mmCIF file of C-alpha atoms in Angstrom:
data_model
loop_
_atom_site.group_PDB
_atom_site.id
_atom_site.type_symbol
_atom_site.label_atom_id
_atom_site.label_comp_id
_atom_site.label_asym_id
_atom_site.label_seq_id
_atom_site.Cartn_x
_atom_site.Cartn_y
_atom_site.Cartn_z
ATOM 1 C CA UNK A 589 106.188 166.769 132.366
ATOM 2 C CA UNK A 590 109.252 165.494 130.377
ATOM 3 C CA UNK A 591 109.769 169.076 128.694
ATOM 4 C CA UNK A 592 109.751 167.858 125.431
ATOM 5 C CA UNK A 593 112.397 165.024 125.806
ATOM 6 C CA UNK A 594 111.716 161.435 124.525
ATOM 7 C CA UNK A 595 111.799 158.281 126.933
ATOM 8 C CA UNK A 596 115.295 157.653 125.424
ATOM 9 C CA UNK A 597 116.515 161.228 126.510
ATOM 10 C CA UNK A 598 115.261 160.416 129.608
ATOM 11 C CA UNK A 599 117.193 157.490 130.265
ATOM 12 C CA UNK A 600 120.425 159.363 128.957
ATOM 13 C CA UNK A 601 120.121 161.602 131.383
ATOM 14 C CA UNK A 602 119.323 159.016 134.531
ATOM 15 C CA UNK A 603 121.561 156.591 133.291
ATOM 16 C CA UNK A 604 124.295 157.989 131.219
ATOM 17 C CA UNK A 605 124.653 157.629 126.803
ATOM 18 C CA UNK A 606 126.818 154.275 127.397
ATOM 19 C CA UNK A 607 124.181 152.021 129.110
ATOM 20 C CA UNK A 608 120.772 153.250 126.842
ATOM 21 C CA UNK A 609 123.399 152.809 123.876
ATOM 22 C CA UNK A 610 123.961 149.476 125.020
ATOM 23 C CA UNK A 611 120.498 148.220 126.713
ATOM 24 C CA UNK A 612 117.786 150.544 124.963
ATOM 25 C CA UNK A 613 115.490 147.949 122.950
ATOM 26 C CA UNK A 614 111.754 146.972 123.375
ATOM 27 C CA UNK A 615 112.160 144.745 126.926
ATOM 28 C CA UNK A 616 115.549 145.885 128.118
ATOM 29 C CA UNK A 617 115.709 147.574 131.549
ATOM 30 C CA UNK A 618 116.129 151.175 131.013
ATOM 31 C CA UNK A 619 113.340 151.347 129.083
ATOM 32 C CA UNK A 620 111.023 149.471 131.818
ATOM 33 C CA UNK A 621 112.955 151.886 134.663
ATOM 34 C CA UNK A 622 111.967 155.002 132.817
ATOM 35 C CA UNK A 623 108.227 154.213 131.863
ATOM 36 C CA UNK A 624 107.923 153.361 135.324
ATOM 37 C CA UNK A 625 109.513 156.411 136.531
ATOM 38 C CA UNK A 626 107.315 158.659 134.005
ATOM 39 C CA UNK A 627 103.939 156.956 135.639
ATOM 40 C CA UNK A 628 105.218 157.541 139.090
ATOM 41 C CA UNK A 629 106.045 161.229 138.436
ATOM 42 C CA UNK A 630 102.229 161.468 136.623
ATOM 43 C CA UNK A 631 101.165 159.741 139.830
ATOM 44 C CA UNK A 632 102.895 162.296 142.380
ATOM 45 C CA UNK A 633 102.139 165.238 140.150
ATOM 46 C CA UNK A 634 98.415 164.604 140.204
ATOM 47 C CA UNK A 635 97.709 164.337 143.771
ATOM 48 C CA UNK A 636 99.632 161.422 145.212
ATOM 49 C CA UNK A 637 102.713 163.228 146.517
ATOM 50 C CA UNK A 638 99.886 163.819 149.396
ATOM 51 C CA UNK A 639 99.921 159.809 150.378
ATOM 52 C CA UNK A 640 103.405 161.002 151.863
ATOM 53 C CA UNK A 641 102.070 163.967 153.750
ATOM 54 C CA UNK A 642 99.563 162.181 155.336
ATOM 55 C CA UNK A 643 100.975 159.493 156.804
ATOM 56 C CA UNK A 644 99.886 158.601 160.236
ATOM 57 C CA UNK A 645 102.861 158.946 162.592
#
């Protein structure tokens, strides 16, 4: 899923070297953002993407 990156690559790449440099500790933001993120993507991956697809209209 993450190709072999850590969480803290992750957040480099969403939200740039300056703000995980500055923000990246146990409760801080980024962190929280990305874990949530990562269990989303899980989510969608396994099955829940079709919630979307099926939406009554």
């Amino acid at each position: 899923m993450t190709a072999g990156k850590s969480h803290r690559d992750i957040a480099v790449d969403l939200f740039g070297a300056e703000a995980v440099q500055a923000q990246w500790d146990a409760g801080s933001w980024v962190r929280s953002r990305v874990r949530r993120r990562i269990r989303k993507a899980l989510y969608l991956m396994n099955g829940g993407y079709r919630e979307f697809l099926e939406t009554d209209k």
